[in-house]
Short mmCIF file of C-alpha atoms (C1' of nucleotides) in Angstrom, two decimals:
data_model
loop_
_atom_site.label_atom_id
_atom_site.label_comp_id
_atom_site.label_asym_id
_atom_site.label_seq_id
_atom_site.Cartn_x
_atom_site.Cartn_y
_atom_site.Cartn_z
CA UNK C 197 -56.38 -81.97 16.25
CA UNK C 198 -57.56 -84.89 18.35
CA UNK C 199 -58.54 -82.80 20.94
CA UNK C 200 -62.10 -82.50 18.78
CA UNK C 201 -62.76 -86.08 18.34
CA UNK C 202 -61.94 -86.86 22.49
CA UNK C 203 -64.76 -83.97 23.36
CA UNK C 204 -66.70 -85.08 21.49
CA UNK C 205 -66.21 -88.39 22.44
CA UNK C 206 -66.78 -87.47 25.96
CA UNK C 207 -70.17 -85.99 25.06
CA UNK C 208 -71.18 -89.22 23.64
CA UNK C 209 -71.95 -89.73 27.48
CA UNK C 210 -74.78 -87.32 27.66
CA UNK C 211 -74.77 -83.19 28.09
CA UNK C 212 -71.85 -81.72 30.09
CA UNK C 213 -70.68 -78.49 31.12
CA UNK C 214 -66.82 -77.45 30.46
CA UNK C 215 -66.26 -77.58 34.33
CA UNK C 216 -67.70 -81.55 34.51
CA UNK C 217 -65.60 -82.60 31.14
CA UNK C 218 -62.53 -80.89 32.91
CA UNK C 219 -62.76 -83.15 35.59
CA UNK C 220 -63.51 -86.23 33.15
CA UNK C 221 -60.04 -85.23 31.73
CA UNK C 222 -58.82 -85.25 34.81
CA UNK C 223 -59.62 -88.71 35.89
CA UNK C 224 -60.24 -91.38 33.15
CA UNK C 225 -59.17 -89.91 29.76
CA UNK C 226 -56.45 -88.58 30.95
CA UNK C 227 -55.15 -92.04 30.27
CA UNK C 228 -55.09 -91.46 26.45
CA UNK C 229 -55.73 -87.35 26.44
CA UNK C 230 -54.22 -85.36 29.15
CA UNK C 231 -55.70 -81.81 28.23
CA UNK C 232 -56.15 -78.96 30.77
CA UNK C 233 -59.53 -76.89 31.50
CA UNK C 234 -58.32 -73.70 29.37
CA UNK C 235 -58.27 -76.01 26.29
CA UNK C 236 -61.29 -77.85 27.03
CA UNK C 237 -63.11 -74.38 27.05
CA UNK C 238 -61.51 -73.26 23.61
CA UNK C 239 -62.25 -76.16 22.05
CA UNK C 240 -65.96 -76.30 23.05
CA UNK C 241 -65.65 -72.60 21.61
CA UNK C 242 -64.52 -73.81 18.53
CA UNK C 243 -66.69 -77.02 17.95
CA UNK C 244 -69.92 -74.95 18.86
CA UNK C 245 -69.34 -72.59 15.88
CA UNK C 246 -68.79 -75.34 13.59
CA UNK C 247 -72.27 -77.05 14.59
CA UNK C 248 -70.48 -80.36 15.77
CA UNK C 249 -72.02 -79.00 19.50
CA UNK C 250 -74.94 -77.02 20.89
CA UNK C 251 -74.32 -74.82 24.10
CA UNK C 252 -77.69 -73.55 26.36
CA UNK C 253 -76.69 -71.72 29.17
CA UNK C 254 -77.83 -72.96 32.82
CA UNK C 255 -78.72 -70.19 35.59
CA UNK C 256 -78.36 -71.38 38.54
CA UNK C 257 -79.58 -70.31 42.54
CA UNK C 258 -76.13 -70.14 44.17
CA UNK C 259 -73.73 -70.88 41.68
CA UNK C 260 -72.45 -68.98 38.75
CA UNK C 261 -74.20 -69.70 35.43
CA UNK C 262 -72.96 -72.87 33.44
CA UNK C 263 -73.45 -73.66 29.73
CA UNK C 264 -74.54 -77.32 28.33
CA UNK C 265 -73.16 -78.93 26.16
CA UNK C 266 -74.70 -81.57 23.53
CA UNK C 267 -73.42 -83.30 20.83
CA UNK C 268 -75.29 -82.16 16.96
CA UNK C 269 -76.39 -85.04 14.74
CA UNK C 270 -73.40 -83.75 12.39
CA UNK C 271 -70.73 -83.88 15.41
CA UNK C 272 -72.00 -87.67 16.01
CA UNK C 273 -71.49 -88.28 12.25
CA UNK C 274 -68.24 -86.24 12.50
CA UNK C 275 -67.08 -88.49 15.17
CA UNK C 276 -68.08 -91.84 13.61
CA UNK C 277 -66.29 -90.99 10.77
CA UNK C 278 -63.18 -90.56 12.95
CA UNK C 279 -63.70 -93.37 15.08
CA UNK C 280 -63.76 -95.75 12.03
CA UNK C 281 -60.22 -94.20 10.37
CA UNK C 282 -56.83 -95.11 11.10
CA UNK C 283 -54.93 -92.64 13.35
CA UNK C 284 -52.86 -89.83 11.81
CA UNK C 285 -50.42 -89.91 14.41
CA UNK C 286 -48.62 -92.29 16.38
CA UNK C 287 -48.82 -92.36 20.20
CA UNK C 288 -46.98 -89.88 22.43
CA UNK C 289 -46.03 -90.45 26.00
CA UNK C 290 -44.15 -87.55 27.89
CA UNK C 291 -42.94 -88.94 30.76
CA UNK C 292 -40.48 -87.01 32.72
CA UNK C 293 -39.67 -89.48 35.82
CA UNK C 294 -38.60 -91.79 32.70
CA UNK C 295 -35.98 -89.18 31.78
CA UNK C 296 -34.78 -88.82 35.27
CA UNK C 297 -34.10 -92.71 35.42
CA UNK C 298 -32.37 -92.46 32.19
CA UNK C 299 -30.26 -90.19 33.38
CA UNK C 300 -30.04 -91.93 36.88
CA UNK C 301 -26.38 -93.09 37.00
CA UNK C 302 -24.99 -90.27 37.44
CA UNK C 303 -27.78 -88.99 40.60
CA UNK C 304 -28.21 -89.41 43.74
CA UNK C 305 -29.49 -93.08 44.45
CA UNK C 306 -31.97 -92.09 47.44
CA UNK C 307 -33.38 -89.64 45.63
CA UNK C 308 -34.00 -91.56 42.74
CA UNK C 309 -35.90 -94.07 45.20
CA UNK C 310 -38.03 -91.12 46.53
CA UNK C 311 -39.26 -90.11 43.02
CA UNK C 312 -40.13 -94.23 42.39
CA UNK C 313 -41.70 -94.39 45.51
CA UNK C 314 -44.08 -91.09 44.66
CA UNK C 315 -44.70 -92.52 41.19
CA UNK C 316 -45.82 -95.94 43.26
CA UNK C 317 -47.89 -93.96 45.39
CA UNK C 318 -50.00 -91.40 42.63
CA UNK C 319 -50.20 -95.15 40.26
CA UNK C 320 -52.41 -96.27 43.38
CA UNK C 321 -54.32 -93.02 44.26
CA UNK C 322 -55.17 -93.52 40.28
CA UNK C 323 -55.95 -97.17 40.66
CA UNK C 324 -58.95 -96.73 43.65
CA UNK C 325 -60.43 -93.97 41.33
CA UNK C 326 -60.48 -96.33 38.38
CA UNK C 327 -61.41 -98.75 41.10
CA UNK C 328 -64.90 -96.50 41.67
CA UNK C 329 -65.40 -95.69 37.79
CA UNK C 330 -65.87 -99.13 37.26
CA UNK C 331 -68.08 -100.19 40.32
CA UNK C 332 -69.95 -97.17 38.74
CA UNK C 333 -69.83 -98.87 34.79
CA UNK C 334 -70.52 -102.12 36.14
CA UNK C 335 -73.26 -101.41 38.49
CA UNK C 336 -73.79 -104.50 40.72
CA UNK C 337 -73.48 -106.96 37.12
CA UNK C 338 -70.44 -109.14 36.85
CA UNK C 339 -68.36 -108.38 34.19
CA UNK C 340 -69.04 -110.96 31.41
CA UNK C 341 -72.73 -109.74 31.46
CA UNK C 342 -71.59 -106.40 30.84
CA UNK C 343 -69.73 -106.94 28.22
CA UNK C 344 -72.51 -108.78 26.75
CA UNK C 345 -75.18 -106.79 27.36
CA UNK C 346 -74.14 -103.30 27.91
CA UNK C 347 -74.83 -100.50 25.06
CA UNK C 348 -72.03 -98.89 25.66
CA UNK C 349 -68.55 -100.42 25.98
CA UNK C 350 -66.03 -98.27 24.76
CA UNK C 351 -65.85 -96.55 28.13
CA UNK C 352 -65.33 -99.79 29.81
CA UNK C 353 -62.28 -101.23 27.61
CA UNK C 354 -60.57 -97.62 27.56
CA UNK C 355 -61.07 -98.09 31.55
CA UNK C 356 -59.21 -101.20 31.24
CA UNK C 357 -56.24 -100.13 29.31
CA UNK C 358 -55.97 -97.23 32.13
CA UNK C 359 -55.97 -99.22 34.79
CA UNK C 360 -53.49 -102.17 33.39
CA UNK C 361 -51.07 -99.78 32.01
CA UNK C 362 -51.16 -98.09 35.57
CA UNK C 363 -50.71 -101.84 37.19
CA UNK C 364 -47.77 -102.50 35.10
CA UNK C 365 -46.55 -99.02 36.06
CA UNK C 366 -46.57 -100.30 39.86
CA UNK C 367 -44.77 -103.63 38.75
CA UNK C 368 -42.32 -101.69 36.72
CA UNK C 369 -41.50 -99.31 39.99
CA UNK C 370 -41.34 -102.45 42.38
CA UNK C 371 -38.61 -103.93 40.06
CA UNK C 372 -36.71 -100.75 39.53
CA UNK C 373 -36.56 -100.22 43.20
CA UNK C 374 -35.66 -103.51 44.06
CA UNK C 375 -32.71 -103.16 41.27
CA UNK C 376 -31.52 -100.01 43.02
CA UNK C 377 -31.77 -101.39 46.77
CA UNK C 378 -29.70 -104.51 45.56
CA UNK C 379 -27.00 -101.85 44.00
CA UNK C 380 -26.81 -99.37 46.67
CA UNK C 381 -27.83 -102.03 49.93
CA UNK C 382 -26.32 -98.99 52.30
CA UNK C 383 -29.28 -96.60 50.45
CA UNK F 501 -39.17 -77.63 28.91
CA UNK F 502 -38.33 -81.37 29.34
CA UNK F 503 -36.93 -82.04 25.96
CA UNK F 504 -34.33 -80.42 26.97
CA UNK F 505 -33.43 -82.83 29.51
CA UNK F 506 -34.20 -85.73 27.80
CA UNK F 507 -31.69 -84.32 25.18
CA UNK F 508 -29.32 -84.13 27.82
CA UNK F 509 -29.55 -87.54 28.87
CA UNK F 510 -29.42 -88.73 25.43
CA UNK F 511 -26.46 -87.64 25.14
CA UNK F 512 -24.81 -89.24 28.45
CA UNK F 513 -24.41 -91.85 26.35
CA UNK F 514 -21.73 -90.08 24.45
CA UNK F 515 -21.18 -87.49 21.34
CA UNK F 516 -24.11 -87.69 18.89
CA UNK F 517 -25.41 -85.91 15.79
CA UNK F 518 -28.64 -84.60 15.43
CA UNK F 519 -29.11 -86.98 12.88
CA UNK F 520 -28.23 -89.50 15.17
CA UNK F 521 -30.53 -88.40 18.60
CA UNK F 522 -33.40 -88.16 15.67
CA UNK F 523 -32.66 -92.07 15.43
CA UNK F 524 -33.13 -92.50 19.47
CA UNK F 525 -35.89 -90.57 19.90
CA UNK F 526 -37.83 -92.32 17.25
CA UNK F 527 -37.13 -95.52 18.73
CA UNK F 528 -35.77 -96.46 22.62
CA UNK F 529 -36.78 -92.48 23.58
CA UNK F 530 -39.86 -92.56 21.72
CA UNK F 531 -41.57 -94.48 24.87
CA UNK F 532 -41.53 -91.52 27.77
CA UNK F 533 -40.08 -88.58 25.33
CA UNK F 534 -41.51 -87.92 21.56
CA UNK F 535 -40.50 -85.75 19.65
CA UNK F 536 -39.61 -85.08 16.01
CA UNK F 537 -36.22 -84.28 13.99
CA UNK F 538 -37.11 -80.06 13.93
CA UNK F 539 -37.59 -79.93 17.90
CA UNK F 540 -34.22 -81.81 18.54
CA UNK F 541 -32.25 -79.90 16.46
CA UNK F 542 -34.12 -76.60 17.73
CA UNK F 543 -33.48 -77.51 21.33
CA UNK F 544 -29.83 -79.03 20.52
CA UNK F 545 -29.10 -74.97 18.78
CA UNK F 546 -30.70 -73.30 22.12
CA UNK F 547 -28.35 -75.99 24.30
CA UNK F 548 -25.24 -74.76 22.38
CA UNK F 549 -26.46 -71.31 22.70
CA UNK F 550 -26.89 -71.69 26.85
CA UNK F 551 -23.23 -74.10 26.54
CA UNK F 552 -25.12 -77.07 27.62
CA UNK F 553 -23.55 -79.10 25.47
CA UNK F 554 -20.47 -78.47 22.79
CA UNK F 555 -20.49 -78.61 19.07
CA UNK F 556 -17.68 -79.73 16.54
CA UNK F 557 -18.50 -80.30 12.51
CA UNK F 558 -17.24 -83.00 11.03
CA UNK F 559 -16.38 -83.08 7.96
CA UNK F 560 -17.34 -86.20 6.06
CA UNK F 561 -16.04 -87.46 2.26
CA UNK F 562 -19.49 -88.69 0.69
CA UNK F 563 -21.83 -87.75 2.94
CA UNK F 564 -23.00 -84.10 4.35
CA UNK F 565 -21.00 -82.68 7.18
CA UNK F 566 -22.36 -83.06 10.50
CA UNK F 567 -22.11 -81.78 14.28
CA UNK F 568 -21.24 -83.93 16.58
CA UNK F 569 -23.02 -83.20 20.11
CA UNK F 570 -21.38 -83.29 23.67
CA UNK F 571 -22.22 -82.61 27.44
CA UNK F 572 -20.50 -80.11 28.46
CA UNK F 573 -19.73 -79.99 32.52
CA UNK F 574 -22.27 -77.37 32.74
CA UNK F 575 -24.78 -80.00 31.39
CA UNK F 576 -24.06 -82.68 33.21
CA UNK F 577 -24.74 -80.82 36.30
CA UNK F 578 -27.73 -79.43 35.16
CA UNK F 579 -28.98 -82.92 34.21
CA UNK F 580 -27.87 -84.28 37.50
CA UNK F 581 -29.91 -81.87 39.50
CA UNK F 582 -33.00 -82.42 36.94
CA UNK F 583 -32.57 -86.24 37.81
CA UNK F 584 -32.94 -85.78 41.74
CA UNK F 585 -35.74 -83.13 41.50
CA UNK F 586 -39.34 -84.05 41.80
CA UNK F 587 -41.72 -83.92 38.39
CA UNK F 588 -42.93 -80.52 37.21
CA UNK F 589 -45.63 -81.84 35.52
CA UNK F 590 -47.79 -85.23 35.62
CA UNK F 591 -47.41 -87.59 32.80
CA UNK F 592 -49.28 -86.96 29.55
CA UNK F 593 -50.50 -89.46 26.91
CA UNK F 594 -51.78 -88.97 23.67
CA UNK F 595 -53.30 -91.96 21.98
CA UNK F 596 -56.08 -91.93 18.79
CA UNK F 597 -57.06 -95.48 18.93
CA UNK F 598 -57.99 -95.20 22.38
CA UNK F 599 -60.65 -91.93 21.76
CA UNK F 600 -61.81 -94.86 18.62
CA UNK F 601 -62.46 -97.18 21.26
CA UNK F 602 -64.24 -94.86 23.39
CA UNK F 603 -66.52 -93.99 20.65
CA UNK F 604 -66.52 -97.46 19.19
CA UNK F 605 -70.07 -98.29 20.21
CA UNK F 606 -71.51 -96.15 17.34
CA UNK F 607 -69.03 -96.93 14.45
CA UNK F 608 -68.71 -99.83 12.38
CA UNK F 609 -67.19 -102.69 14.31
CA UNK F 610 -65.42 -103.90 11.52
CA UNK F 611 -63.19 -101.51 11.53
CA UNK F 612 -62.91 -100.77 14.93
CA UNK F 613 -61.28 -104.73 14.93
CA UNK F 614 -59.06 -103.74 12.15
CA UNK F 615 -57.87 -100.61 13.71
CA UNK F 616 -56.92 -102.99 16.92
CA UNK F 617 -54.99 -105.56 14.15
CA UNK F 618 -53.24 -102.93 13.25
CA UNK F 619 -52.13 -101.14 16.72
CA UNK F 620 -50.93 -104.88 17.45
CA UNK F 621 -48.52 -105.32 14.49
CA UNK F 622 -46.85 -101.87 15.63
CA UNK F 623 -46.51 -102.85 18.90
CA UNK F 624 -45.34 -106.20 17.74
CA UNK F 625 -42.76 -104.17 15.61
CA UNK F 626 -41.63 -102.25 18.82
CA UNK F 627 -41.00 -105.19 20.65
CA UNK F 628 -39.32 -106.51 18.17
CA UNK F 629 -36.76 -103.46 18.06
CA UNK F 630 -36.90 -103.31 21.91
CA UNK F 631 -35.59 -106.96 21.59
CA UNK F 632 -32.33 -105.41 19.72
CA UNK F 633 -31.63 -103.09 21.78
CA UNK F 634 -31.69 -105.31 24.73
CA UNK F 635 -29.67 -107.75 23.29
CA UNK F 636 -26.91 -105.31 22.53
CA UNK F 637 -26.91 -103.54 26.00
CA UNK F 638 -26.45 -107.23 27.72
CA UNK F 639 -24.03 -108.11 25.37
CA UNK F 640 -23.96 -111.98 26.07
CA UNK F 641 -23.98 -111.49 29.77
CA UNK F 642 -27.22 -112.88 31.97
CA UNK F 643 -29.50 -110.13 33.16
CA UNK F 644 -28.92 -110.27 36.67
CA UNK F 645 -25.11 -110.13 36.19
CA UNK F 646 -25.81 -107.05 33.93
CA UNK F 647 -28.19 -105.10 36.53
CA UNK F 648 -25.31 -106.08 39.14
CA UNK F 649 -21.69 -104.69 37.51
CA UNK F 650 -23.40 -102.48 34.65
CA UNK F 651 -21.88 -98.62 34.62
CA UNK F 652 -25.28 -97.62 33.74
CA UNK F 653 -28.65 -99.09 34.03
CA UNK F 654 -30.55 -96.06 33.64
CA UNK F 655 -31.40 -97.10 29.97
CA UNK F 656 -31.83 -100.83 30.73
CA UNK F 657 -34.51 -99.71 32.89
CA UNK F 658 -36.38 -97.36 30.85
CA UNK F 659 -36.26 -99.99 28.00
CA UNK F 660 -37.65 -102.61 30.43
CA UNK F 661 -40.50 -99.79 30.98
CA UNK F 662 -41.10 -99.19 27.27
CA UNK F 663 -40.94 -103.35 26.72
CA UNK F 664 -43.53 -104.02 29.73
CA UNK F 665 -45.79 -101.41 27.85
CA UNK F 666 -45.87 -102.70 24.94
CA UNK F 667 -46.38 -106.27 26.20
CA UNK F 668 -49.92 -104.55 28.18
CA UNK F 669 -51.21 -102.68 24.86
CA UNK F 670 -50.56 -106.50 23.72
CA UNK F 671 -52.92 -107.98 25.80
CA UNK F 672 -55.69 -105.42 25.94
CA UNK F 673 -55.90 -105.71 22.34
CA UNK F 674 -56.00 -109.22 22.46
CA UNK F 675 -59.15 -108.50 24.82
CA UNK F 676 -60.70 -105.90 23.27
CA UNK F 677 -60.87 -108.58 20.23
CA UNK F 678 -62.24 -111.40 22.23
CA UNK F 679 -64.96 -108.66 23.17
CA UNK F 680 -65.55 -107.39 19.70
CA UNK F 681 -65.76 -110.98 18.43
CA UNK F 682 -68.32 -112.27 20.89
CA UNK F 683 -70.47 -109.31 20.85
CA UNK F 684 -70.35 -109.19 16.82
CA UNK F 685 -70.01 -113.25 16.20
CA UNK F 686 -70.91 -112.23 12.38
CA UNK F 687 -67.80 -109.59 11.87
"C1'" DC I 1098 -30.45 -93.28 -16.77
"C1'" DG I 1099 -33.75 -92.16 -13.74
"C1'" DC I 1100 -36.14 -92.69 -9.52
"C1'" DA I 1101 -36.53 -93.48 -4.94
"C1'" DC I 1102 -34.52 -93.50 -0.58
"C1'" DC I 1103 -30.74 -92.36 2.99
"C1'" DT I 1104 -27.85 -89.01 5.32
"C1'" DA I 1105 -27.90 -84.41 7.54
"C1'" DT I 1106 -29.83 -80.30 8.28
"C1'" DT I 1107 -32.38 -75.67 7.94
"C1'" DC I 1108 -36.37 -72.45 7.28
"C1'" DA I 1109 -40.83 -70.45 7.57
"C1'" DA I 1110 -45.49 -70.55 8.79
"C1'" DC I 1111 -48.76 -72.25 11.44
"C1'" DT I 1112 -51.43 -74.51 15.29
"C1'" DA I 1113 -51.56 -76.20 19.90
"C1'" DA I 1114 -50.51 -75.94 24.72
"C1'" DT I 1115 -49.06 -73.77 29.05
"C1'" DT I 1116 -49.00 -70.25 32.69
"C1'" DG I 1117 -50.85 -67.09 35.50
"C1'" DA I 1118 -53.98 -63.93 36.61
"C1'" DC I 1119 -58.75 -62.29 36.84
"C1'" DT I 1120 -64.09 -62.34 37.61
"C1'" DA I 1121 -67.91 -64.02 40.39
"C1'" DT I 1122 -70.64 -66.54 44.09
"C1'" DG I 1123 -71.14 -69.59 47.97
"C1'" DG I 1124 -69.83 -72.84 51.76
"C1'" DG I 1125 -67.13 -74.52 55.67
"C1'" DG I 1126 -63.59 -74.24 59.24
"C1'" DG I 1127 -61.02 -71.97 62.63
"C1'" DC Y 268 -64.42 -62.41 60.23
"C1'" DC Y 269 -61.12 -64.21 57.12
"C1'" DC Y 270 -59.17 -67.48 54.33
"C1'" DC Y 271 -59.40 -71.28 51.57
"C1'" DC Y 272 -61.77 -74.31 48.61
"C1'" DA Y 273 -65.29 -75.48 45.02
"C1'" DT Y 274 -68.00 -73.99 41.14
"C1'" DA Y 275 -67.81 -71.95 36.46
"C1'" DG Y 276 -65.65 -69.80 33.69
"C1'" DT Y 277 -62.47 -65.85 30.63
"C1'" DC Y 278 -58.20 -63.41 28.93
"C1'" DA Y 279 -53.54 -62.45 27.46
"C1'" DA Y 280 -48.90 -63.70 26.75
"C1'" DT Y 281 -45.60 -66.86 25.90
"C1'" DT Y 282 -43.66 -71.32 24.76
"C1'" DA Y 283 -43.93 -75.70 22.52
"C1'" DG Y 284 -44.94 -78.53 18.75
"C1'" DT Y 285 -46.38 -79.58 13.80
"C1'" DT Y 286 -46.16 -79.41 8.73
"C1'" DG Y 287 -44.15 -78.99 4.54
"C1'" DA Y 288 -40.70 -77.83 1.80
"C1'" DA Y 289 -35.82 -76.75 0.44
"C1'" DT Y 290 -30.90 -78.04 0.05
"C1'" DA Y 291 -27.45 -81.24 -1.29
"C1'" DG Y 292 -24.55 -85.21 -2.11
"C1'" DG Y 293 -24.69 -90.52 -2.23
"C1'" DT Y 294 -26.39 -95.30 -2.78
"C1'" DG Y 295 -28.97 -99.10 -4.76
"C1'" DC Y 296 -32.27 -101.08 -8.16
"C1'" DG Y 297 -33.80 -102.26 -12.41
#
DNA sequence: CGCACCTATTCAACTAATTGACTATGGGGG
DNA sequence: CCCCCATAGTCAATTAGTTGAATAGGTGCG
């Protein structure tokens, strides 16, 4: 259902081809909507026949062809509409390293470590790419005068949640390893 | 495929009823697993079916009779191996406020402030069970004590994730207020 | 006395998501 | 020269997840 409103949402940042908003959903809104390229490219099917986008194709020298993608006046109406309504449903997280540490006890302690320790590792991979999307938002202007200034800050503060939730992520796995070398000290 | 697991270790904390996991899931599972009543007792019929875990009804005077859930051996292991294996697949979120905020800059910003009021009170809420929860697993005894001689900590940690989570979504709302308000001193 | 809500589950129909393969072209490395 | 990777998609099959209602007895409130 969502899935609409976060294209089009994405679009709000100018034309894009299914291939470039793939890779958007692959680095910052995966944050709050993991989706893979196969549904990216249905949905931009779908939302093109209901007028909320408008597709011109793109031949290119030594590529294969591409299709644009714009936002219609009645998707940007569409999507203010949604913006301004209260969500339908709550939050989901699917998480499966937070299964295996429920399930923990009865494992094997190093291994356990190992999958905390590749968690640590992907939370800071995703950290320096926030790290550029900012430098890229912010473009040389300190913060404050951003936020002041900017016409667009939505991208910015959904950057922010991404990038504290994956900070607290990293404190989260420092503690639980620290919890587990204390427990097992021959591990 | 993972709901099955998190099913599993659900139910290494002893014999439960559908009824029952429906309770978990919507609250100390509901931060790395959602789901809904129709899925568990869908998976907990296929985990009979593949003797995952056991069923027995019970009989009850003024209520409706029940089944009562258990691991079977054959569970346990196949939990246990779960728990040591790497992730399948990378960690998805789904959150509707966030896709508001990314669009926020051309909706009313009104309501984008009350939509952030209201995501607070929930996540007030949560904490507030989360609180409960911890209290009971401690059960009078200090923290460190508890991380020390506990059976299990598996769930102690998870909750710790799901409390630190809750506390972040805290404060970016409290920022992405202080935002709204000075960029919109009128609303 | 009636209504709403809690326990405890099941069913059917539908929509969304995942997996894997397939089509093309071009570039770079060994 | 061959293989792999990147661009830029499409298709088909299966699995997972959502929605809404039905069943059925009990409790609490006014």
């Amino acid at each position: 259902m969502s899935l609409k409103y976060a294209v089009l949402a994405a679009l709000l940042e100018g034309e894009a081809s299914g291939y470039e908003l793939s890779k958007v959903f692959d680095v910052s809104f995966a944050n709050f909507w993991a989706s893979t390229p196969q549904q990216l490219y249905r949905e931009l099917e779908r939302l093109t026949r209901d007028g909320l986008v408008e597709a011109r194709v793109v031949r290119q020298e030594r590529r294969p062809d591409k299709r644009m993608f714009t936002l219609t006046a009645a998707g940007r109406e569409d999507l203010r509409g949604f913006a301004a309504a209260p969500p339908r449903r709550p939050t989901t997280v699917r998480d499966e390293l937070l299964i295996k540490i429920q399930a923990m006890d009865d494992a094997d302690p190093g291994a356990t470590c190992a999958l905390v320790e590749e968690r640590m590792a992907w939370a800071r991979g995703k950290l320096a790419r926030y790290a550029r999307v900012r430098e890229r938002l912010l473009d040389g202007r300190p913060e404050e005068r951003y936020l002041r200034e900017a016409d667009r800050i939505g991208p910015y503060l959904t950057l922010m949640a991404g990038i504290a939730f994956e900070e607290e992520n990293l404190r989260w796995c420092e503690r639980v390893l620290a919890v587990l070398r204390q427990r097992v000290p021959q591990g």
